[in-house]
CSV table of C-alpha atoms in Angstrom, one decimal:
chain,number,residue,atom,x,y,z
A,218,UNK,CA,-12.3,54.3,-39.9
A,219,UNK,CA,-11.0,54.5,-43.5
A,220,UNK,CA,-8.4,52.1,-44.0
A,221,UNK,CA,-5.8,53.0,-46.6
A,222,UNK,CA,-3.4,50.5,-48.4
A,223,UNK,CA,0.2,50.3,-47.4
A,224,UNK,CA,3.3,52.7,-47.8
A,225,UNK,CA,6.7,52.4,-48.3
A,226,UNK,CA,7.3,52.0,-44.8
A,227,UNK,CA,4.6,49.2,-43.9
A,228,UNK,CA,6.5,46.9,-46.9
A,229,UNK,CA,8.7,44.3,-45.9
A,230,UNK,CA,11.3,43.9,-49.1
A,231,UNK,CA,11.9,40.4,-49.0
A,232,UNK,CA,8.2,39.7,-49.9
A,233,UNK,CA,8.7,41.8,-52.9
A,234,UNK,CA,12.1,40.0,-53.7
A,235,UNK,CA,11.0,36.4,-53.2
A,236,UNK,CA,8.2,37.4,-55.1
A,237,UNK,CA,9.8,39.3,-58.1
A,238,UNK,CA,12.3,35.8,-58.6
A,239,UNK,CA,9.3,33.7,-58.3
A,240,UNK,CA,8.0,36.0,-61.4
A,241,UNK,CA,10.9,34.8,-63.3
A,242,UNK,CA,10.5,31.1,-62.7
A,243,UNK,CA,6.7,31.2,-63.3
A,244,UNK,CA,7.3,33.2,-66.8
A,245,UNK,CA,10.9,30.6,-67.9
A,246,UNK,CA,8.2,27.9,-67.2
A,247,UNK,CA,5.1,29.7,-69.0
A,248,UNK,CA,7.1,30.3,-72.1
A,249,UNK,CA,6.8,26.5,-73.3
A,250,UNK,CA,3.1,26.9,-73.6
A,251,UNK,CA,3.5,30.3,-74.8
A,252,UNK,CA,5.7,29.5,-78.0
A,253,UNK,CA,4.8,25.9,-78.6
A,254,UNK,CA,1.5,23.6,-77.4
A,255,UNK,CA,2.7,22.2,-74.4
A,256,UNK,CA,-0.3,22.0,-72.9
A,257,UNK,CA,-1.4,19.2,-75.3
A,258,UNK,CA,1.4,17.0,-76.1
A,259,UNK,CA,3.4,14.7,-74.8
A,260,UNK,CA,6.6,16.5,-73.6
A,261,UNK,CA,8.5,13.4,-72.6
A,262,UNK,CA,9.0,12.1,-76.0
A,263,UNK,CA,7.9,15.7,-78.1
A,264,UNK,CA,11.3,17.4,-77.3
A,265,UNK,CA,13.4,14.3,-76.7
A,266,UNK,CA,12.4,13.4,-81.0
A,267,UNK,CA,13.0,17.1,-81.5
A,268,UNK,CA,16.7,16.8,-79.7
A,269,UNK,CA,15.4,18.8,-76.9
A,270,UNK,CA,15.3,16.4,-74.3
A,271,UNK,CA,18.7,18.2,-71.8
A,272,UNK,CA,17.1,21.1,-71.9
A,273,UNK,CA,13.9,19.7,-71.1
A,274,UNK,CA,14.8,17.7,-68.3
A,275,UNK,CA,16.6,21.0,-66.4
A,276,UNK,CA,13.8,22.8,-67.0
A,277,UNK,CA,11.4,20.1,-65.4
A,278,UNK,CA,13.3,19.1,-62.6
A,279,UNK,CA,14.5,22.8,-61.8
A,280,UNK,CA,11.5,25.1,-62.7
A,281,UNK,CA,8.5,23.4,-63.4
A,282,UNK,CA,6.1,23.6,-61.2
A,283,UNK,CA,8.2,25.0,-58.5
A,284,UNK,CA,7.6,28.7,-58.7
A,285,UNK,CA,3.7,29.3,-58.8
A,286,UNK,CA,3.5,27.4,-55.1
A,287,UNK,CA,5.9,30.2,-54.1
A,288,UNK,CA,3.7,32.5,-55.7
A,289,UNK,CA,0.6,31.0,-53.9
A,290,UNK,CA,2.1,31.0,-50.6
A,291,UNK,CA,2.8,34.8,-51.1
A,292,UNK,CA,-0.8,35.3,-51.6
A,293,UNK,CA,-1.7,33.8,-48.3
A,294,UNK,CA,1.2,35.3,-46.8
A,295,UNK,CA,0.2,39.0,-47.8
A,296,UNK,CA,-3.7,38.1,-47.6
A,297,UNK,CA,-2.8,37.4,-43.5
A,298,UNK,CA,-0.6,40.9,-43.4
A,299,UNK,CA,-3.9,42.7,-44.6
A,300,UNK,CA,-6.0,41.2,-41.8
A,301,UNK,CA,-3.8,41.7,-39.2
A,302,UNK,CA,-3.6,45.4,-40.1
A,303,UNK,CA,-6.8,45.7,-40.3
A,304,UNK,CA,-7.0,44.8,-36.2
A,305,UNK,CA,-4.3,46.8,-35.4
A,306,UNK,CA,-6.8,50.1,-37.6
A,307,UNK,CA,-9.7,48.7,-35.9
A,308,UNK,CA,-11.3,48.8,-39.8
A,309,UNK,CA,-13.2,46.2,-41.7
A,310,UNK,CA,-11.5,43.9,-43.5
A,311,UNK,CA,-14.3,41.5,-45.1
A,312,UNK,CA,-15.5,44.2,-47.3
A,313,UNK,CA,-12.4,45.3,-48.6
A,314,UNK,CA,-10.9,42.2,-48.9
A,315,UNK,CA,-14.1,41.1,-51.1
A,316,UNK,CA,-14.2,43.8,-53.5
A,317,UNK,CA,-9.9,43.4,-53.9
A,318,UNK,CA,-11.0,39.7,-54.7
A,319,UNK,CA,-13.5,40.9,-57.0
A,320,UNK,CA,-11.5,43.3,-58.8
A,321,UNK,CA,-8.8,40.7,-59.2
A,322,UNK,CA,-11.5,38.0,-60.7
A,323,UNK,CA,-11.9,40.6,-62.9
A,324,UNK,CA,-8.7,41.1,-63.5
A,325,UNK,CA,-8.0,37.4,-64.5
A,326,UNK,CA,-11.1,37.2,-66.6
A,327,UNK,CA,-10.1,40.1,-69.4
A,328,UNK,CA,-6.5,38.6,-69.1
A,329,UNK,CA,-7.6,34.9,-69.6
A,330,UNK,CA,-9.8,35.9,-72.7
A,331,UNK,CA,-8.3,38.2,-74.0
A,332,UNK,CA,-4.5,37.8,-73.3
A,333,UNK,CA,-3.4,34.6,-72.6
A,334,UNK,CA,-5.9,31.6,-71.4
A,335,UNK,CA,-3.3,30.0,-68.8
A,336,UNK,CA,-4.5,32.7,-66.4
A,337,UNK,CA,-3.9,32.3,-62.6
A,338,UNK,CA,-5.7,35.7,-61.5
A,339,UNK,CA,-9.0,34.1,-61.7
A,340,UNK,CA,-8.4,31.2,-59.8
A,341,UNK,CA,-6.5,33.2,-56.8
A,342,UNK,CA,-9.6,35.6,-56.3
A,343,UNK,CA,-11.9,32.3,-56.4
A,344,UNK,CA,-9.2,30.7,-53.7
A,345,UNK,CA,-8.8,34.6,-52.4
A,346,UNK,CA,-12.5,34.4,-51.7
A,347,UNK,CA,-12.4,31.6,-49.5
A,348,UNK,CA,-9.1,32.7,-47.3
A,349,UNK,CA,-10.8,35.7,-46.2
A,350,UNK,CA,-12.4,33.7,-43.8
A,351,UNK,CA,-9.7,31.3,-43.3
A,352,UNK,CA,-7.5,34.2,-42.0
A,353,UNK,CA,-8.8,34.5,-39.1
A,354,UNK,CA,-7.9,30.8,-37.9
A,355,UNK,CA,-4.8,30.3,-35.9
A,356,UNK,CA,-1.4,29.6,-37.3
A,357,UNK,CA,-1.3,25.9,-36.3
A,358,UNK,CA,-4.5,25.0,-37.6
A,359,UNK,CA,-4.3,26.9,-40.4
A,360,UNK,CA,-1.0,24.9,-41.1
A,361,UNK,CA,-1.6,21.1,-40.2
A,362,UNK,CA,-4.9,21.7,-41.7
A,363,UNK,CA,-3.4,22.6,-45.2
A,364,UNK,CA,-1.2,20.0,-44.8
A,365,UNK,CA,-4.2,17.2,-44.9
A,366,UNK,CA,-5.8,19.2,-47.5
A,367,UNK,CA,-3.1,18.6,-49.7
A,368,UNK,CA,-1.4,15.6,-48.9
A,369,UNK,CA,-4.3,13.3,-48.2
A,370,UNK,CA,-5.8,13.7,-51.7
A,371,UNK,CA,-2.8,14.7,-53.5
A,372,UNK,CA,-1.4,10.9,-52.2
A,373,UNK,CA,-4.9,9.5,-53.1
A,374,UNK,CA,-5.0,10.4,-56.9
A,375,UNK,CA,-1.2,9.5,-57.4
A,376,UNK,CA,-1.8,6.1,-55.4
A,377,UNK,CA,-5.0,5.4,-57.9
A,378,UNK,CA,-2.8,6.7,-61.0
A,379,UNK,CA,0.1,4.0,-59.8
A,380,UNK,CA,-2.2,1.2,-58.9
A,381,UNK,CA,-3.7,1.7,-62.5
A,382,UNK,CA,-0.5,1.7,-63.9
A,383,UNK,CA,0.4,-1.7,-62.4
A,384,UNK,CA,-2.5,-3.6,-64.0
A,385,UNK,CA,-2.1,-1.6,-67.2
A,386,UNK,CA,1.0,-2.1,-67.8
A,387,UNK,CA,2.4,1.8,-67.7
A,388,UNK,CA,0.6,5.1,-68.7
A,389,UNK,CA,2.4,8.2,-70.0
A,390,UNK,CA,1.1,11.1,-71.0
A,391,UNK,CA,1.4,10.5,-74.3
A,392,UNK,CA,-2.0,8.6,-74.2
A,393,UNK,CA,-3.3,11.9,-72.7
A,394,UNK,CA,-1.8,13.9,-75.9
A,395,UNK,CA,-4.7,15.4,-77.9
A,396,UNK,CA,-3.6,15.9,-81.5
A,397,UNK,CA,-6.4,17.6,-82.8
A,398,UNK,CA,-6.0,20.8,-80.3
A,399,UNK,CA,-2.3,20.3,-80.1
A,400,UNK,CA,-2.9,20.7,-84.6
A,401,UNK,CA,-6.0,23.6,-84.0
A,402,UNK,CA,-3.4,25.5,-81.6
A,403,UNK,CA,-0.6,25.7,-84.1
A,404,UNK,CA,-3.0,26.8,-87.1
A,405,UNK,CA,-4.7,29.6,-84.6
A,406,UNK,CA,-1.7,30.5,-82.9
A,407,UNK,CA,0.8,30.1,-85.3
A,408,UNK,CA,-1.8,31.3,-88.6
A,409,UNK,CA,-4.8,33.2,-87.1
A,410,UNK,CA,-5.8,36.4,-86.7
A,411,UNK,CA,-7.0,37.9,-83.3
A,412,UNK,CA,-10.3,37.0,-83.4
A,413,UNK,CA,-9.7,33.3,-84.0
A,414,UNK,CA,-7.1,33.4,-81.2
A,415,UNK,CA,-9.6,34.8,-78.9
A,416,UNK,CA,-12.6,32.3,-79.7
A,417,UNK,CA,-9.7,29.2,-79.3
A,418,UNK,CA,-8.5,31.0,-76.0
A,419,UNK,CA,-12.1,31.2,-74.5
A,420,UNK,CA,-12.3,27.2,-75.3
A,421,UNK,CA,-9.1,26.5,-73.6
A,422,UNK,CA,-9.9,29.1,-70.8
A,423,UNK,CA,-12.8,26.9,-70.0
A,424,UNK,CA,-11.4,23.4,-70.4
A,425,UNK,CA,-8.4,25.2,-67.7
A,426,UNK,CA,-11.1,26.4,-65.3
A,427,UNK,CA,-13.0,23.2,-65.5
A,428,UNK,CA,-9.4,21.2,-64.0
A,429,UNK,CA,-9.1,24.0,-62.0
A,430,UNK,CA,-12.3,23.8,-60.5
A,431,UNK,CA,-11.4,20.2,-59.2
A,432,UNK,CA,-7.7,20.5,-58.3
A,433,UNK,CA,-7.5,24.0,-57.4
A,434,UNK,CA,-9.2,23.8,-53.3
A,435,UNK,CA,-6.5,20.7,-52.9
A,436,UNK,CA,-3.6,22.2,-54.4
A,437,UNK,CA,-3.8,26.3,-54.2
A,438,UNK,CA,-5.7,26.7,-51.2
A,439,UNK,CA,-3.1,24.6,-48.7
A,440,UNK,CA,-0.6,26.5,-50.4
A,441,UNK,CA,-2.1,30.2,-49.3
A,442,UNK,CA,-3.0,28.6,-46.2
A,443,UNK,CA,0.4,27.7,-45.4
A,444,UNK,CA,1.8,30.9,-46.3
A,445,UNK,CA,-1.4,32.7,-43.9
A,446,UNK,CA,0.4,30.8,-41.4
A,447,UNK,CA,3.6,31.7,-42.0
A,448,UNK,CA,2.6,35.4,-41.8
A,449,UNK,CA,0.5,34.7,-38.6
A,450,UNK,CA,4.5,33.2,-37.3
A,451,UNK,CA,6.1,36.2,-38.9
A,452,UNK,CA,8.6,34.4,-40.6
A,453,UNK,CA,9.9,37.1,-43.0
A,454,UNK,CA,9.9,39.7,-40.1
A,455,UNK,CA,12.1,37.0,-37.8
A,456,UNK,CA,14.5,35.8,-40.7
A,457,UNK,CA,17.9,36.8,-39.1
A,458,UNK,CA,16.4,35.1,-36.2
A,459,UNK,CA,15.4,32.2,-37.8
A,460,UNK,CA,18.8,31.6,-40.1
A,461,UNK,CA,19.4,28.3,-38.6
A,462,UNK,CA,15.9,26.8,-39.5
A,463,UNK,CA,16.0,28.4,-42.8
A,464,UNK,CA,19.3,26.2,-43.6
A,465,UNK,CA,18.1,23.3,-42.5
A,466,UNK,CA,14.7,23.6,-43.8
A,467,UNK,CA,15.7,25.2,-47.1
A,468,UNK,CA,18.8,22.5,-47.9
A,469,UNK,CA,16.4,19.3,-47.6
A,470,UNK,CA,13.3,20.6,-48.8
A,471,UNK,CA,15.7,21.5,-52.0
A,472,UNK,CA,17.1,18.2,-51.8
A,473,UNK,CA,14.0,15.6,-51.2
A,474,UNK,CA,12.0,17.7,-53.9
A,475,UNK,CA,14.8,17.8,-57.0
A,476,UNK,CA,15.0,13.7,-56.3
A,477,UNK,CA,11.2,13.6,-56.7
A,478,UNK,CA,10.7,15.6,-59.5
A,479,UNK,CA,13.8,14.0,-61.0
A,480,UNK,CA,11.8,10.4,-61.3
A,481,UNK,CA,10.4,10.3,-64.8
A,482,UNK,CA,13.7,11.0,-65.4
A,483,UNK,CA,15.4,8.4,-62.9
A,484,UNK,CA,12.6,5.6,-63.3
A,485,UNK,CA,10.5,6.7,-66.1
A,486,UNK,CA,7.8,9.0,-67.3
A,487,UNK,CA,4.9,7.2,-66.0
A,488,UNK,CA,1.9,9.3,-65.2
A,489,UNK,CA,2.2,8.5,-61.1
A,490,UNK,CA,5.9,9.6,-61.7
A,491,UNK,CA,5.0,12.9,-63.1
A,492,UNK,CA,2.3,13.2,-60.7
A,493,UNK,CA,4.6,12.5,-57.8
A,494,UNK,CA,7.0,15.1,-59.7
A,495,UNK,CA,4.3,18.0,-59.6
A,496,UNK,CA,2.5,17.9,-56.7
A,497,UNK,CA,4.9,16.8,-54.1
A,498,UNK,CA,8.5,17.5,-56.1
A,499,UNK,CA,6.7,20.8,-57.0
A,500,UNK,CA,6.2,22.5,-53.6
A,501,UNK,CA,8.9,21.1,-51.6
A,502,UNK,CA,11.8,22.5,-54.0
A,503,UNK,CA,9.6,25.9,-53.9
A,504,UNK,CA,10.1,25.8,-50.2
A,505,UNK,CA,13.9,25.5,-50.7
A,506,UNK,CA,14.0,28.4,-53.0
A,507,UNK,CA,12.3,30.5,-51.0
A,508,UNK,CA,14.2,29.7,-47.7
A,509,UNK,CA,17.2,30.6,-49.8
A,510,UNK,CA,16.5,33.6,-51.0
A,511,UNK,CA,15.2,34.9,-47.6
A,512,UNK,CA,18.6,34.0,-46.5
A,513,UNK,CA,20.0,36.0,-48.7
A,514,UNK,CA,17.6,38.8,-48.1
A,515,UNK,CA,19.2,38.8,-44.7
A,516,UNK,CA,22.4,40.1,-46.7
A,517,UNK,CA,22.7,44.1,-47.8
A,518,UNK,CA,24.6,43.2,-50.9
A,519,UNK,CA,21.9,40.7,-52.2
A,520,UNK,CA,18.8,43.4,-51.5
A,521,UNK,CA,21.3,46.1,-52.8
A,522,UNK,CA,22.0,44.6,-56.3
A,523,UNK,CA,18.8,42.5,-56.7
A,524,UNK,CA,16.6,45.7,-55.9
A,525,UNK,CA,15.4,46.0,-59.2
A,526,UNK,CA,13.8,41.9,-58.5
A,527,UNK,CA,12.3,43.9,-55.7
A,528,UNK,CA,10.7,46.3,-57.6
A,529,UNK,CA,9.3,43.8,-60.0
A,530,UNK,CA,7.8,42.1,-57.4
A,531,UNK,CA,6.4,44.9,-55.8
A,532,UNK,CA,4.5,45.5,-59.4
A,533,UNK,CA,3.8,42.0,-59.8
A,534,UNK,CA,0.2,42.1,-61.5
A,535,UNK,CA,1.7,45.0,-64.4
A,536,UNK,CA,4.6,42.5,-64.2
A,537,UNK,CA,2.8,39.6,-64.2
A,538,UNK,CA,0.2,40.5,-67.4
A,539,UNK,CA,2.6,42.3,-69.3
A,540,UNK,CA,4.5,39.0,-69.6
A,541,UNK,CA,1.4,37.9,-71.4
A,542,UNK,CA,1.1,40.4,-73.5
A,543,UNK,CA,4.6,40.7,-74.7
A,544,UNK,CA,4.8,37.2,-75.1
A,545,UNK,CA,1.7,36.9,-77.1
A,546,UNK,CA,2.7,39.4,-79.8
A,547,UNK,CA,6.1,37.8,-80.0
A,548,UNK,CA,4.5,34.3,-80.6
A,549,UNK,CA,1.2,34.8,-82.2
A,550,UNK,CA,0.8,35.4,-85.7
A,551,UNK,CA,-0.9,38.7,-85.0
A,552,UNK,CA,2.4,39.9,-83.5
A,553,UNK,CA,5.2,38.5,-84.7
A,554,UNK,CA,4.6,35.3,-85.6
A,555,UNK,CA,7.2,33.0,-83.9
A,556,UNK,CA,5.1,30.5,-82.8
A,557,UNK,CA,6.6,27.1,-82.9
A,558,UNK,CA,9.6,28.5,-84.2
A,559,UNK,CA,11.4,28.7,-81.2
A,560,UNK,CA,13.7,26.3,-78.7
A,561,UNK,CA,13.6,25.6,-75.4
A,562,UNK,CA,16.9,27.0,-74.8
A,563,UNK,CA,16.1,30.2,-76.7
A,564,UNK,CA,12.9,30.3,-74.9
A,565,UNK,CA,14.3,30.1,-71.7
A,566,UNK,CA,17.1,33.2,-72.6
A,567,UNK,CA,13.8,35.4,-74.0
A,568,UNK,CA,11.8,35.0,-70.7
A,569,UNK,CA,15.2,35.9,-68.9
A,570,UNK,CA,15.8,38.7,-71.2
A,571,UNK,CA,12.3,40.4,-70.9
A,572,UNK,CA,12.1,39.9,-66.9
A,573,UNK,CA,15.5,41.7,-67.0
A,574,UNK,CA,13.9,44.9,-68.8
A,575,UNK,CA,11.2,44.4,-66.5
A,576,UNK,CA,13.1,44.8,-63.8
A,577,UNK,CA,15.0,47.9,-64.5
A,578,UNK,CA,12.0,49.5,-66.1
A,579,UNK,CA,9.9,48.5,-62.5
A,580,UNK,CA,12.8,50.1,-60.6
A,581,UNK,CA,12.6,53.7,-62.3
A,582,UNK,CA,8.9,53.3,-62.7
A,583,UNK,CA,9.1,53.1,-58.9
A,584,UNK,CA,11.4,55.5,-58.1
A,585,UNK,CA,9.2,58.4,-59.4
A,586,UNK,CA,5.1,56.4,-58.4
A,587,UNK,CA,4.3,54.8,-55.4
A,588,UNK,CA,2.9,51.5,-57.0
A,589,UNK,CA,2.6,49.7,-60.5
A,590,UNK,CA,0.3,51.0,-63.0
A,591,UNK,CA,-2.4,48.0,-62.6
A,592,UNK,CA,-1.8,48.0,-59.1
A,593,UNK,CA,-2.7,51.3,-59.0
A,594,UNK,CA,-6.4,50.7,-60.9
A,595,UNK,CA,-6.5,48.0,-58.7
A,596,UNK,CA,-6.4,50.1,-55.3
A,597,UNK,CA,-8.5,52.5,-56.5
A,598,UNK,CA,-11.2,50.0,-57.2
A,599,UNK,CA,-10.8,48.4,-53.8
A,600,UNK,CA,-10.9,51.5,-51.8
A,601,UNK,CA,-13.0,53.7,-54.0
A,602,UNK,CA,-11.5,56.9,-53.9
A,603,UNK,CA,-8.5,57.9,-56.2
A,604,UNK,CA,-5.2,57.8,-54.6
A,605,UNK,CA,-2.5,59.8,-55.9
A,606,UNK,CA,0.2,57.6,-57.6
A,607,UNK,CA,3.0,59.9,-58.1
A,608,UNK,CA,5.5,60.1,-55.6
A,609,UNK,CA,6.2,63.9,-53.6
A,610,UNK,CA,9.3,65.3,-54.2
């Protein structure tokens, strides 16, 4: 049996609206790297000299690092929708799901090299690869068994990082901070031409993927897991059902998670603190959020005025790349130029600002085609006919 991909009436539009806000957060919290290089310096003291340090600390306890898990989770949480399908069809779902990884690797290469280099694409079809056999495990193992895959090791290398730290007498990241690439990336970014962007985006592309390599099976893959059992527990399907849960989980998640990533704040920026911050703060606010918004999902006056969020979401890939590429030619001297001329604060009211047009231009893009431009190359790969992508009147 051919098996087709999804209509209208097969979508469940809180998906699409958790992940359209988680767009947002993962785009306020991309635009540091994208108009200055966060990536390596020392953000503790950099915007605290540069009278930045308010803005910084809301940004780091509120967004950083508390979106993409959302976005992760998502992934599993679709990945597990597919398969299940795919049952109910009685079609194959190994095959397909291998060539949609593939075409996504793809995806995530030309956009890492060519784009931007903090690409995510790549690494979910590498991580994508791997949960199409983990979708076929129950729920609970699915679940307790992402939970030792992250916590166990996650605890381990912050434990080592502390211990370290007590003998040492402290370590922030400022002993991390590389001046020569943080110096290279302003005179590329901020002085050179294409060509000399794309060469110093390859390098960085690989020194990403290298990390990524290590710390992306102990901090992705529990994250898709979780959300493959999530799917499995139809938890968006049940959420009306399930409003009493959501409050409870969703309020201390939120809670327990803004106090952790609040301690290089509250104690100081040691590296264990900022470790603590991302990979446990990190995922547990993310949890909140999106407990939250599926509460409010529940509501027709949320879904009616937020549709556009929806829409977004629903698009997310176009969404998701053309972020890049307007960002790029805002920031990078073979666009625009503004690169390192800009705040946090006006940063952060730029990534709103675009998201918004986004949004509106995602809801009247959808209201006359079935699916987002990308996502439409990207269906036609996977299934290898050509679908029609305008909607019948």
């Amino acid at each position: 049996m051919t098996r087709l991909p999804t209509g209208d009436a097969g979508r469940i539009e809180a998906l699409d609206m958790l992940r359209g806000f988680s767009l947002i957060g993962i785009f306020i919290a991309n635009m540091l790297v994208f108009h200055s290089p966060y990536m390596y310096m020392d953000p503790y003291s950099w915007f605290v000299d540069n009278g930045e340090g308010l803005p910084f600390m809301w940004l780091d306890i509120f967004v950083e690092a508390s979106f993409y898990p959302i976005f992760a989770m998502l992934f599993g949480y679709g990945l597990s929708m597919q398969y299940e399908k795919s049952l109910l069809q009685k079609s194959p779902f190994g095959p397909v799901a291998v060539r949609r990884m593939a075409i996504l690797l793809l995806f995530g290469l030309i956009h890492g090299f060519f784009i931007w280099s903090g690409d995510i694409l790549f690494t979910y079809a590498i991580m994508g690869f791997i949960m199409i056999a983990l979708v076929r495990v129950p729920p609970k193992w699915l679940f307790y068994g992402a939970l030792a895959l992250y916590v166990v090791p996650n605890l381990l290398i912050t434990g080592l990082f502390y211990l370290g730290e007590q003998f040492s007498g402290g370590t922030s990241l400022s002993e991390f901070a590389d001046i020569q690439q943080l110096q290279e990336s302003i005179e590329v970014y901020g002085h050179g031409s294409y060509l000399a962007a794309v060469a110093f985006r390859a390098k960085e592309w690989l020194m990403i993927s290298g990390a990524n390599l290590f710390l992306t099976p102990i901090m992705i893959l529990p994250l898709m897991m979780i959300g493959a059992a999530f799917a499995k527990w139809k938890i968006f399907e049940r959420a009306k059902e399930l409003k009493g849960h959501l409050v409870v989980v969703g309020m201390s998640t939120l809670v327990i998670g803004l106090l952790l990533k609040a301690l290089p704040f509250l104690i100081g920026p040691e590296f264990s603190m900022q470790l603590v911050q991302t990979y446990f703060g990190g995922p547990l606010v993310a949890i909140g959020y999106g407990a939250i918004v599926l509460l409010f999902c529940t509501r027709q006056w949320f879904t009616n005025i937020f549709r556009p969020v929806a829409k977004a979401g629903r698009m997310s890939m176009t969404t998701y790349i053309g972020q890049s590429v307007i960002a790029t030619l805002i920031f990078y001297h073979y666009g625009f130029g503004m690169y390192g001329k800009v705040d946090i604060m006006t940063g952060t009211l730029m990534a709103v600002g675009i998201f918004v047009v986004q949004a509106l231009l995602a809801d009247l893009w959808l209201s006359r085609y079935k699916m987002g431009p990308l996502e439409w190359v990207w269906r036609i790969g996977t299934y290898g006919t050509i679908l029609s992508n305008k909607k019948e009147k």
